[in-house]
mmCIF file of C-alpha atoms in Angstrom:
data_model
loop_
_atom_site.group_PDB
_atom_site.id
_atom_site.type_symbol
_atom_site.label_atom_id
_atom_site.label_comp_id
_atom_site.label_asym_id
_atom_site.label_seq_id
_atom_site.Cartn_x
_atom_site.Cartn_y
_atom_site.Cartn_z
ATOM 1 C CA UNK S 1 94.705 76.876 51.131
ATOM 2 C CA UNK S 2 94.759 77.871 54.744
ATOM 3 C CA UNK S 3 91.384 76.801 55.403
ATOM 4 C CA UNK S 4 92.306 73.239 54.312
ATOM 5 C CA UNK S 5 95.405 73.279 56.262
ATOM 6 C CA UNK S 6 93.480 74.242 59.455
ATOM 7 C CA UNK S 7 91.066 71.332 58.586
ATOM 8 C CA UNK S 8 93.829 68.884 58.292
ATOM 9 C CA UNK S 9 95.166 70.008 61.553
ATOM 10 C CA UNK S 10 91.970 69.730 63.291
ATOM 11 C CA UNK S 11 91.475 66.226 61.852
ATOM 12 C CA UNK S 12 94.703 65.188 63.421
ATOM 13 C CA UNK S 13 93.540 66.587 66.755
ATOM 14 C CA UNK S 14 95.862 69.816 67.095
ATOM 15 C CA UNK S 15 94.997 71.439 70.485
ATOM 16 C CA UNK S 16 96.938 74.689 70.219
ATOM 17 C CA UNK S 17 97.258 76.554 66.944
ATOM 18 C CA UNK S 18 99.352 79.834 66.531
ATOM 19 C CA UNK S 19 99.426 82.056 63.505
ATOM 20 C CA UNK S 20 100.475 85.369 62.475
ATOM 21 C CA UNK S 21 97.470 86.363 60.280
ATOM 22 C CA UNK S 22 94.234 87.548 61.557
ATOM 23 C CA UNK S 23 92.295 85.983 58.581
ATOM 24 C CA UNK S 24 93.641 82.527 59.267
ATOM 25 C CA UNK S 25 92.738 82.736 62.968
ATOM 26 C CA UNK S 26 89.197 83.989 62.110
ATOM 27 C CA UNK S 27 88.869 80.862 59.948
ATOM 28 C CA UNK S 28 90.137 78.614 62.683
ATOM 29 C CA UNK S 29 87.685 79.868 65.323
ATOM 30 C CA UNK S 30 84.894 79.399 62.677
ATOM 31 C CA UNK S 31 85.926 75.903 61.733
ATOM 32 C CA UNK S 32 86.480 74.759 65.395
ATOM 33 C CA UNK S 33 82.885 75.875 66.408
ATOM 34 C CA UNK S 34 84.415 77.147 69.736
ATOM 35 C CA UNK S 35 85.577 73.664 70.829
ATOM 36 C CA UNK S 36 86.717 73.661 74.268
ATOM 37 C CA UNK S 37 89.668 71.277 73.350
ATOM 38 C CA UNK S 38 91.118 73.667 70.669
ATOM 39 C CA UNK S 39 92.804 77.017 71.219
ATOM 40 C CA UNK S 40 93.905 79.412 68.374
ATOM 41 C CA UNK S 41 95.826 82.733 68.895
ATOM 42 C CA UNK S 42 97.102 85.409 66.434
ATOM 43 C CA UNK S 43 100.661 86.218 67.397
ATOM 44 C CA UNK S 44 102.332 89.672 66.739
ATOM 45 C CA UNK S 45 105.425 88.016 64.992
ATOM 46 C CA UNK S 46 106.707 84.395 64.030
ATOM 47 C CA UNK S 47 109.038 84.171 66.892
ATOM 48 C CA UNK S 48 106.239 84.652 69.379
ATOM 49 C CA UNK S 49 104.063 82.257 67.597
ATOM 50 C CA UNK S 50 106.846 79.523 67.633
ATOM 51 C CA UNK S 51 107.592 79.894 71.247
ATOM 52 C CA UNK S 52 103.923 79.788 72.276
ATOM 53 C CA UNK S 53 103.419 76.618 70.399
ATOM 54 C CA UNK S 54 106.691 75.152 71.668
ATOM 55 C CA UNK S 55 105.704 75.928 75.242
ATOM 56 C CA UNK S 56 102.553 73.858 74.750
ATOM 57 C CA UNK S 57 104.405 71.011 73.196
ATOM 58 C CA UNK S 58 106.837 71.088 76.334
ATOM 59 C CA UNK S 59 103.783 70.558 78.410
ATOM 60 C CA UNK S 60 102.558 67.312 76.278
ATOM 61 C CA UNK S 61 100.242 69.139 74.119
ATOM 62 C CA UNK S 62 99.610 68.569 70.288
ATOM 63 C CA UNK S 63 100.612 72.129 68.787
ATOM 64 C CA UNK S 64 101.146 73.666 65.378
ATOM 65 C CA UNK S 65 102.050 77.032 63.671
ATOM 66 C CA UNK S 66 101.060 78.191 60.313
ATOM 67 C CA UNK S 67 103.619 80.410 59.036
ATOM 68 C CA UNK S 68 104.896 81.634 55.596
ATOM 69 C CA UNK S 69 108.206 80.033 54.464
ATOM 70 C CA UNK S 70 109.612 83.660 54.665
ATOM 71 C CA UNK S 71 108.057 84.053 58.196
ATOM 72 C CA UNK S 72 109.827 81.039 59.631
ATOM 73 C CA UNK S 73 113.129 82.566 59.094
ATOM 74 C CA UNK S 74 112.055 85.349 61.457
ATOM 75 C CA UNK S 75 111.794 82.906 64.230
ATOM 76 C CA UNK S 76 115.354 81.214 63.813
ATOM 77 C CA UNK S 77 116.292 81.775 67.437
ATOM 78 C CA UNK S 78 113.731 79.407 68.878
ATOM 79 C CA UNK S 79 113.671 77.105 66.032
ATOM 80 C CA UNK S 80 117.404 76.365 66.495
ATOM 81 C CA UNK S 81 117.008 75.985 70.409
ATOM 82 C CA UNK S 82 113.901 73.699 69.729
ATOM 83 C CA UNK S 83 116.040 71.060 67.995
ATOM 84 C CA UNK S 84 118.069 70.703 71.075
ATOM 85 C CA UNK S 85 115.357 70.725 73.549
ATOM 86 C CA UNK S 86 112.737 68.679 71.598
ATOM 87 C CA UNK S 87 109.308 68.376 72.729
ATOM 88 C CA UNK S 88 107.130 66.206 75.207
ATOM 89 C CA UNK S 89 104.055 66.206 73.041
ATOM 90 C CA UNK S 90 104.063 67.098 69.345
ATOM 91 C CA UNK S 91 104.878 70.253 67.427
ATOM 92 C CA UNK S 92 104.250 70.622 63.584
ATOM 93 C CA UNK S 93 105.280 73.876 61.861
ATOM 94 C CA UNK S 94 103.464 74.246 58.527
ATOM 95 C CA UNK S 95 105.351 76.758 56.306
ATOM 96 C CA UNK S 96 103.397 77.985 53.274
ATOM 97 C CA UNK S 97 105.394 78.982 50.424
ATOM 98 C CA UNK S 98 103.803 82.290 49.447
ATOM 99 C CA UNK S 99 106.754 83.618 47.179
ATOM 100 C CA UNK S 100 110.215 82.268 45.918
ATOM 101 C CA UNK S 101 111.425 81.793 49.422
ATOM 102 C CA UNK S 102 111.843 78.142 50.509
ATOM 103 C CA UNK S 103 112.672 76.569 53.913
ATOM 104 C CA UNK S 104 114.362 73.503 52.353
ATOM 105 C CA UNK S 105 117.874 74.640 53.666
ATOM 106 C CA UNK S 106 116.355 75.141 57.182
ATOM 107 C CA UNK S 107 116.157 71.290 57.964
ATOM 108 C CA UNK S 108 119.874 70.843 57.506
ATOM 109 C CA UNK S 109 120.827 74.026 59.098
ATOM 110 C CA UNK S 110 118.609 73.649 62.139
ATOM 111 C CA UNK S 111 118.620 69.618 62.357
ATOM 112 C CA UNK S 112 114.891 69.713 62.447
ATOM 113 C CA UNK S 113 113.065 67.068 60.145
ATOM 114 C CA UNK S 114 111.570 68.654 56.932
ATOM 115 C CA UNK S 115 108.988 67.254 54.710
ATOM 116 C CA UNK S 116 108.003 68.999 51.438
ATOM 117 C CA UNK S 117 104.376 68.540 50.205
ATOM 118 C CA UNK S 118 103.644 69.521 46.705
ATOM 119 C CA UNK S 119 99.945 68.597 46.589
ATOM 120 C CA UNK S 120 96.775 68.505 48.634
ATOM 121 C CA UNK S 121 97.011 64.801 49.229
ATOM 122 C CA UNK S 122 100.796 64.873 50.126
ATOM 123 C CA UNK S 123 100.081 67.573 52.520
ATOM 124 C CA UNK S 124 97.396 65.644 54.207
ATOM 125 C CA UNK S 125 99.900 62.647 54.565
ATOM 126 C CA UNK S 126 102.712 65.016 55.757
ATOM 127 C CA UNK S 127 100.604 66.433 58.502
ATOM 128 C CA UNK S 128 99.374 63.098 59.769
ATOM 129 C CA UNK S 129 103.041 61.607 59.535
ATOM 130 C CA UNK S 130 104.572 64.876 61.126
ATOM 131 C CA UNK S 131 102.425 64.807 64.230
ATOM 132 C CA UNK S 132 103.046 61.157 64.813
ATOM 133 C CA UNK S 133 106.783 61.386 64.105
ATOM 134 C CA UNK S 134 107.094 64.533 66.421
ATOM 135 C CA UNK S 135 105.370 62.567 69.277
ATOM 136 C CA UNK S 136 107.497 59.503 68.621
ATOM 137 C CA UNK S 137 110.860 61.032 68.220
ATOM 138 C CA UNK S 138 110.038 64.018 70.518
ATOM 139 C CA UNK S 139 111.151 66.663 67.960
ATOM 140 C CA UNK S 140 109.502 69.430 66.098
ATOM 141 C CA UNK S 141 108.671 68.633 62.463
ATOM 142 C CA UNK S 142 108.750 71.269 59.486
ATOM 143 C CA UNK S 143 106.296 70.859 56.750
ATOM 144 C CA UNK S 144 106.620 73.002 53.610
ATOM 145 C CA UNK S 145 103.362 73.438 51.632
ATOM 146 C CA UNK S 146 103.542 74.587 48.083
ATOM 147 C CA UNK S 147 100.321 76.382 46.700
ATOM 148 C CA UNK S 148 101.077 75.994 43.099
ATOM 149 C CA UNK S 149 99.740 72.660 42.690
ATOM 150 C CA UNK S 150 97.465 72.544 45.772
ATOM 151 C CA UNK S 151 94.280 72.131 43.811
ATOM 152 C CA UNK S 152 95.346 68.936 42.680
ATOM 153 C CA UNK S 153 93.989 65.893 44.738
ATOM 154 C CA UNK S 154 90.837 65.235 46.950
ATOM 155 C CA UNK S 155 89.702 67.894 49.284
ATOM 156 C CA UNK S 156 90.085 67.278 52.885
ATOM 157 C CA UNK S 157 87.132 66.157 55.066
ATOM 158 C CA UNK S 158 87.151 63.123 57.310
ATOM 159 C CA UNK S 159 90.572 62.154 58.651
ATOM 160 C CA UNK S 160 91.919 58.633 58.056
ATOM 161 C CA UNK S 161 92.090 56.347 60.860
ATOM 162 C CA UNK S 162 91.144 56.970 64.614
ATOM 163 C CA UNK S 163 91.367 60.701 65.608
ATOM 164 C CA UNK S 164 94.058 60.973 68.419
ATOM 165 C CA UNK S 165 92.655 61.800 72.041
ATOM 166 C CA UNK S 166 93.323 65.208 73.253
ATOM 167 C CA UNK S 167 95.885 65.247 75.881
ATOM 168 C CA UNK S 168 96.007 67.071 79.317
ATOM 169 C CA UNK S 169 98.745 69.400 80.011
ATOM 170 C CA UNK S 170 101.636 67.758 81.994
ATOM 171 C CA UNK S 171 104.935 69.787 82.322
ATOM 172 C CA UNK S 172 107.729 67.631 83.758
ATOM 173 C CA UNK S 173 110.564 69.640 85.156
ATOM 174 C CA UNK S 174 113.729 69.001 83.311
ATOM 175 C CA UNK S 175 115.908 72.116 83.749
ATOM 176 C CA UNK S 176 118.926 70.534 81.779
ATOM 177 C CA UNK S 177 116.553 70.058 78.720
ATOM 178 C CA UNK S 178 114.111 73.013 78.815
ATOM 179 C CA UNK S 179 116.710 75.483 79.789
ATOM 180 C CA UNK S 180 119.356 74.036 77.533
ATOM 181 C CA UNK S 181 122.307 76.038 79.011
ATOM 182 C CA UNK S 182 125.705 75.285 77.510
ATOM 183 C CA UNK S 183 126.567 73.054 80.208
ATOM 184 C CA UNK S 184 123.751 70.605 78.977
ATOM 185 C CA UNK S 185 123.843 71.218 75.055
ATOM 186 C CA UNK S 186 126.629 68.726 74.576
ATOM 187 C CA UNK S 187 124.492 65.917 75.616
ATOM 188 C CA UNK S 188 121.498 67.196 74.141
ATOM 189 C CA UNK S 189 123.302 67.489 70.760
ATOM 190 C CA UNK S 190 124.172 63.626 71.049
ATOM 191 C CA UNK S 191 120.502 63.062 71.816
ATOM 192 C CA UNK S 192 119.633 65.039 68.809
ATOM 193 C CA UNK S 193 121.939 63.215 66.463
ATOM 194 C CA UNK S 194 120.421 59.978 67.593
ATOM 195 C CA UNK S 195 117.021 61.240 66.852
ATOM 196 C CA UNK S 196 118.081 62.315 63.323
ATOM 197 C CA UNK S 197 119.384 58.889 62.649
ATOM 198 C CA UNK S 198 116.182 57.197 63.584
ATOM 199 C CA UNK S 199 114.023 59.733 61.530
ATOM 200 C CA UNK S 200 116.338 59.115 58.648
ATOM 201 C CA UNK S 201 115.605 55.310 58.933
ATOM 202 C CA UNK S 202 111.878 55.891 59.111
ATOM 203 C CA UNK S 203 111.989 58.173 56.158
ATOM 204 C CA UNK S 204 113.367 55.418 54.076
ATOM 205 C CA UNK S 205 109.678 54.017 53.504
ATOM 206 C CA UNK S 206 107.851 57.552 53.504
ATOM 207 C CA UNK S 207 105.034 57.233 51.146
ATOM 208 C CA UNK S 208 105.673 60.194 48.858
ATOM 209 C CA UNK S 209 109.399 59.384 48.329
ATOM 210 C CA UNK S 210 108.727 58.116 44.819
ATOM 211 C CA UNK S 211 111.140 56.356 42.273
ATOM 212 C CA UNK S 212 110.362 56.312 38.560
ATOM 213 C CA UNK S 213 112.683 54.141 36.821
ATOM 214 C CA UNK S 214 113.269 54.926 32.996
ATOM 215 C CA UNK S 215 116.874 55.485 31.417
ATOM 216 C CA UNK S 216 120.358 55.475 33.101
ATOM 217 C CA UNK S 217 120.291 59.264 33.601
ATOM 218 C CA UNK S 218 118.670 60.020 36.902
ATOM 219 C CA UNK S 219 116.925 63.227 38.284
ATOM 220 C CA UNK S 220 116.640 63.872 41.861
ATOM 221 C CA UNK S 221 114.291 66.587 43.073
ATOM 222 C CA UNK S 222 111.826 67.629 45.717
ATOM 223 C CA UNK S 223 109.157 68.426 43.252
ATOM 224 C CA UNK S 224 107.792 66.976 39.965
ATOM 225 C CA UNK S 225 106.838 70.339 38.829
ATOM 226 C CA UNK S 226 110.551 71.226 38.552
ATOM 227 C CA UNK S 227 111.029 68.600 35.692
ATOM 228 C CA UNK S 228 109.030 70.072 33.014
ATOM 229 C CA UNK S 229 112.104 70.772 30.762
ATOM 230 C CA UNK S 230 114.164 67.789 31.450
ATOM 231 C CA UNK S 231 114.529 64.563 29.441
ATOM 232 C CA UNK S 232 111.349 62.530 29.612
ATOM 233 C CA UNK S 233 113.376 59.433 29.344
ATOM 234 C CA UNK S 234 115.281 60.008 32.589
ATOM 235 C CA UNK S 235 114.778 58.195 35.819
ATOM 236 C CA UNK S 236 113.343 60.294 38.638
ATOM 237 C CA UNK S 237 113.725 60.216 42.410
ATOM 238 C CA UNK S 238 111.154 62.561 43.993
ATOM 239 C CA UNK S 239 111.989 63.258 47.501
ATOM 240 C CA UNK S 240 109.231 64.654 49.994
ATOM 241 C CA UNK S 241 111.629 63.960 52.947
ATOM 242 C CA UNK S 242 114.233 66.739 52.374
ATOM 243 C CA UNK S 243 116.005 66.347 55.837
ATOM 244 C CA UNK S 244 117.192 63.933 57.163
ATOM 245 C CA UNK S 245 117.710 62.253 53.906
ATOM 246 C CA UNK S 246 116.840 58.585 53.487
ATOM 247 C CA UNK S 247 120.378 57.470 52.573
ATOM 248 C CA UNK S 248 119.693 54.103 51.398
ATOM 249 C CA UNK S 249 116.965 55.076 49.114
ATOM 250 C CA UNK S 250 118.963 57.959 47.555
ATOM 251 C CA UNK S 251 122.277 56.253 47.377
ATOM 252 C CA UNK S 252 120.652 53.117 45.922
ATOM 253 C CA UNK S 253 119.019 55.293 43.238
ATOM 254 C CA UNK S 254 122.354 57.008 42.462
ATOM 255 C CA UNK S 255 124.312 53.728 42.333
ATOM 256 C CA UNK S 256 121.891 52.521 39.586
ATOM 257 C CA UNK S 257 122.551 55.627 37.508
ATOM 258 C CA UNK S 258 125.362 56.600 35.003
ATOM 259 C CA UNK S 259 124.747 60.246 35.832
ATOM 260 C CA UNK S 260 122.494 61.953 38.249
ATOM 261 C CA UNK S 261 121.300 65.676 38.307
ATOM 262 C CA UNK S 262 119.953 67.067 41.523
ATOM 263 C CA UNK S 263 117.292 69.659 40.526
ATOM 264 C CA UNK S 264 116.403 71.937 43.539
ATOM 265 C CA UNK S 265 116.438 75.539 44.284
ATOM 266 C CA UNK S 266 119.020 75.359 47.149
ATOM 267 C CA UNK S 267 121.473 72.527 47.680
ATOM 268 C CA UNK S 268 119.515 70.929 50.634
ATOM 269 C CA UNK S 269 119.413 67.467 49.093
ATOM 270 C CA UNK S 270 122.650 67.486 47.348
ATOM 271 C CA UNK S 271 124.766 68.519 50.524
ATOM 272 C CA UNK S 272 123.549 65.384 52.187
ATOM 273 C CA UNK S 273 124.448 62.962 49.605
ATOM 274 C CA UNK S 274 127.784 61.137 50.904
ATOM 275 C CA UNK S 275 129.153 60.068 47.460
ATOM 276 C CA UNK S 276 128.435 62.760 44.937
ATOM 277 C CA UNK S 277 130.857 61.439 42.157
ATOM 278 C CA UNK S 278 127.997 60.934 39.830
ATOM 279 C CA UNK S 279 126.065 64.083 40.846
ATOM 280 C CA UNK S 280 125.690 67.342 38.918
ATOM 281 C CA UNK S 281 123.832 70.344 40.476
ATOM 282 C CA UNK S 282 120.811 71.508 38.667
ATOM 283 C CA UNK S 283 119.740 74.537 40.777
ATOM 284 C CA UNK S 284 116.451 76.084 39.553
ATOM 285 C CA UNK S 285 116.807 79.705 38.496
ATOM 286 C CA UNK S 286 114.089 81.454 40.724
ATOM 287 C CA UNK S 287 114.120 84.995 41.919
ATOM 288 C CA UNK S 288 116.584 84.552 44.823
ATOM 289 C CA UNK S 289 116.742 87.819 46.909
ATOM 290 C CA UNK S 290 114.458 90.642 45.909
ATOM 291 C CA UNK S 291 114.849 93.338 43.241
ATOM 292 C CA UNK S 292 116.261 96.593 44.436
ATOM 293 C CA UNK S 293 114.942 99.768 42.405
ATOM 294 C CA UNK S 294 114.565 103.346 43.028
ATOM 295 C CA UNK S 295 111.314 104.682 43.901
ATOM 296 C CA UNK S 296 110.391 108.398 44.211
ATOM 297 C CA UNK S 297 107.103 109.710 45.617
ATOM 298 C CA UNK S 298 106.252 113.400 46.015
ATOM 299 C CA UNK S 299 109.964 114.292 46.178
ATOM 300 C CA UNK S 300 110.802 111.549 48.683
ATOM 301 C CA UNK S 301 113.180 108.575 48.057
ATOM 302 C CA UNK S 302 110.986 105.618 49.236
ATOM 303 C CA UNK S 303 112.256 102.729 51.413
ATOM 304 C CA UNK S 304 109.892 99.742 51.574
ATOM 305 C CA UNK S 305 109.930 96.605 53.728
ATOM 306 C CA UNK S 306 112.156 94.538 51.278
ATOM 307 C CA UNK S 307 114.388 92.757 53.937
ATOM 308 C CA UNK S 308 111.606 91.904 56.265
ATOM 309 C CA UNK S 309 108.560 93.330 58.129
ATOM 310 C CA UNK S 310 109.133 97.028 58.973
ATOM 311 C CA UNK S 311 112.808 96.730 57.774
ATOM 312 C CA UNK S 312 112.060 100.087 56.006
ATOM 313 C CA UNK S 313 112.222 101.870 59.198
ATOM 314 C CA UNK S 314 115.839 100.900 60.202
ATOM 315 C CA UNK S 315 116.908 101.138 56.572
ATOM 316 C CA UNK S 316 115.650 104.593 56.036
ATOM 317 C CA UNK S 317 117.049 105.686 59.436
ATOM 318 C CA UNK S 318 120.505 104.448 58.345
ATOM 319 C CA UNK S 319 120.299 106.020 54.827
ATOM 320 C CA UNK S 320 119.243 109.331 56.590
ATOM 321 C CA UNK S 321 122.191 109.453 58.767
ATOM 322 C CA UNK S 322 124.506 108.840 55.830
ATOM 323 C CA UNK S 323 122.767 111.393 53.543
ATOM 324 C CA UNK S 324 121.083 114.125 55.818
ATOM 325 C CA UNK S 325 120.471 116.164 52.725
ATOM 326 C CA UNK S 326 118.029 113.644 51.314
ATOM 327 C CA UNK S 327 114.252 113.356 51.777
ATOM 328 C CA UNK S 328 113.712 109.771 52.867
ATOM 329 C CA UNK S 329 110.164 108.103 53.338
ATOM 330 C CA UNK S 330 109.937 104.864 55.231
ATOM 331 C CA UNK S 331 106.791 102.902 54.040
ATOM 332 C CA UNK S 332 105.431 99.990 56.138
ATOM 333 C CA UNK S 333 101.928 98.209 56.905
ATOM 334 C CA UNK S 334 100.158 98.327 60.156
ATOM 335 C CA UNK S 335 100.707 94.783 60.918
ATOM 336 C CA UNK S 336 104.436 95.056 60.098
ATOM 337 C CA UNK S 337 104.573 97.989 62.479
ATOM 338 C CA UNK S 338 103.380 95.747 65.313
ATOM 339 C CA UNK S 339 105.631 92.881 64.040
ATOM 340 C CA UNK S 340 109.075 94.518 64.297
ATOM 341 C CA UNK S 341 108.523 98.191 63.843
ATOM 342 C CA UNK S 342 108.006 99.361 67.278
ATOM 343 C CA UNK S 343 111.499 98.673 68.517
ATOM 344 C CA UNK S 344 112.890 99.952 65.321
ATOM 345 C CA UNK S 345 111.021 103.232 65.436
ATOM 346 C CA UNK S 346 112.004 103.751 69.238
ATOM 347 C CA UNK S 347 115.647 103.205 67.907
ATOM 348 C CA UNK S 348 115.144 106.085 65.322
ATOM 349 C CA UNK S 349 113.638 108.353 67.883
ATOM 350 C CA UNK S 350 116.448 107.650 70.316
ATOM 351 C CA UNK S 351 119.122 108.409 67.699
ATOM 352 C CA UNK S 352 117.483 111.571 66.371
ATOM 353 C CA UNK S 353 116.122 110.499 63.172
ATOM 354 C CA UNK S 354 113.841 112.900 61.273
ATOM 355 C CA UNK S 355 112.629 110.912 58.317
ATOM 356 C CA UNK S 356 108.894 110.643 57.910
ATOM 357 C CA UNK S 357 107.198 107.207 58.484
ATOM 358 C CA UNK S 358 104.106 106.400 56.465
ATOM 359 C CA UNK S 359 101.995 103.552 57.704
ATOM 360 C CA UNK S 360 99.370 101.972 55.356
ATOM 361 C CA UNK S 361 96.407 101.170 57.514
ATOM 362 C CA UNK S 362 93.073 99.658 57.408
ATOM 363 C CA UNK S 363 91.981 98.488 61.002
ATOM 364 C CA UNK S 364 94.596 99.597 63.479
ATOM 365 C CA UNK S 365 95.123 103.300 63.192
ATOM 366 C CA UNK S 366 93.923 104.274 66.767
ATOM 367 C CA UNK S 367 96.144 101.595 68.344
ATOM 368 C CA UNK S 368 99.154 102.762 66.382
ATOM 369 C CA UNK S 369 98.103 106.529 67.323
ATOM 370 C CA UNK S 370 98.211 105.598 71.054
ATOM 371 C CA UNK S 371 101.482 103.757 70.737
ATOM 372 C CA UNK S 372 103.261 106.708 69.010
ATOM 373 C CA UNK S 373 101.703 109.194 71.527
ATOM 374 C CA UNK S 374 103.371 107.180 74.310
ATOM 375 C CA UNK S 375 106.656 107.602 72.365
ATOM 376 C CA UNK S 376 106.291 111.312 72.601
ATOM 377 C CA UNK S 377 105.537 111.763 68.783
ATOM 378 C CA UNK S 378 103.727 115.013 68.449
ATOM 379 C CA UNK S 379 103.411 115.175 64.564
ATOM 380 C CA UNK S 380 100.909 112.534 63.696
ATOM 381 C CA UNK S 381 98.931 113.006 60.409
ATOM 382 C CA UNK S 382 96.390 111.276 58.149
ATOM 383 C CA UNK S 383 96.521 111.927 54.467
ATOM 384 C CA UNK S 384 93.803 111.124 51.951
ATOM 385 C CA UNK S 385 96.102 111.503 48.767
ATOM 386 C CA UNK S 386 99.806 110.718 47.858
ATOM 387 C CA UNK S 387 100.218 114.361 46.821
ATOM 388 C CA UNK S 388 99.840 115.515 50.426
ATOM 389 C CA UNK S 389 103.206 113.899 51.287
ATOM 390 C CA UNK S 390 105.085 116.793 49.552
ATOM 391 C CA UNK S 391 104.388 119.077 52.633
ATOM 392 C CA UNK S 392 106.461 116.957 55.018
ATOM 393 C CA UNK S 393 109.562 117.293 52.937
ATOM 394 C CA UNK S 394 112.737 118.748 54.808
ATOM 395 C CA UNK S 395 110.992 118.059 58.001
ATOM 396 C CA UNK S 396 113.380 118.208 61.138
ATOM 397 C CA UNK S 397 111.142 116.435 63.647
ATOM 398 C CA UNK S 398 109.713 112.662 63.711
ATOM 399 C CA UNK S 399 106.577 112.656 61.569
ATOM 400 C CA UNK S 400 104.143 109.619 61.361
ATOM 401 C CA UNK S 401 101.768 109.628 58.539
ATOM 402 C CA UNK S 402 98.665 107.286 58.057
ATOM 403 C CA UNK S 403 97.303 106.370 54.722
ATOM 404 C CA UNK S 404 94.225 104.239 54.246
ATOM 405 C CA UNK S 405 94.789 102.028 51.485
ATOM 406 C CA UNK S 406 97.736 100.887 49.497
ATOM 407 C CA UNK S 407 100.612 102.941 48.022
#
């Protein structure tokens, strides 16, 4: 899927692309053929990727990020600020849904326009429309891409219409906008509200907002795939433009029904409907949150990255402080260590934590060894089997352990 997303972005003349996945970056470099008008970088985490792309958009460039839906939440600081500052060029954030996490609530929360694309063709239209809308309304646009039905539709290749011309960078100094200090945020908030109003009006005619008229019971959803178990005689309004809502289209559909069910994972659509007297909630039951379960390896209570990249380090440190008698093992990945693990590990060292850290590695072991050495960690080991972990029980000093493969 990522290869097709990159192809779509290139067909729409993206100039700067920032990702957090090395394989995605390698694909982008291969597809670009080292074009001098295209630049792609791998960023350590989503916040960095977002800020780099945003900086390019400040300077008038056509920029994009490819992140996971889960990863976009890691970048909330710049996401929220970018709604106020806007852009001078165009900025498209493609959030790929790789698990149950969705970004549909983020549009309403951040006041950034959000389009959900369910199929390959819908994504192609969303990317093209998103770049144009971002440029016209000077605001970042989020596109949520769902892999489940992505094989439906034609393959990309050959963009429609004339390919936009690449723009030269031109940064215009506007401290009141780009700095967005509290003094200026009041006026910027007013501008943002006007932008959202105009985008909402434009979304009234968006191609993938589809009305299917049947009976007097209506279903409003962001995906046709959610409706498999609902009455086939019901009328359907399928919305691709989650935020801002095209109010005339939605209210007109509701007014023509006796009863309306809004079928979505989160109430992103429902909360925007002004008159909900006919509306019932129909939230989709999908794994919200993550299952928590006990895991023991070689006598250690295992803490994994369940709250976010490298979250195991902070969680294990906290548990160890509360229960010093327990053998706690923090387990993370090499990329997660670079993402958020370094400041977390420094914090554990500063506060005298002694729970071992196991890092699953494939390519970056030597880099991490050098970093750990600079932190003053003396006990650094590589193991070949899980059973070897037993010798690190009851350790009283910081221990870092490398394991090549997955545990």
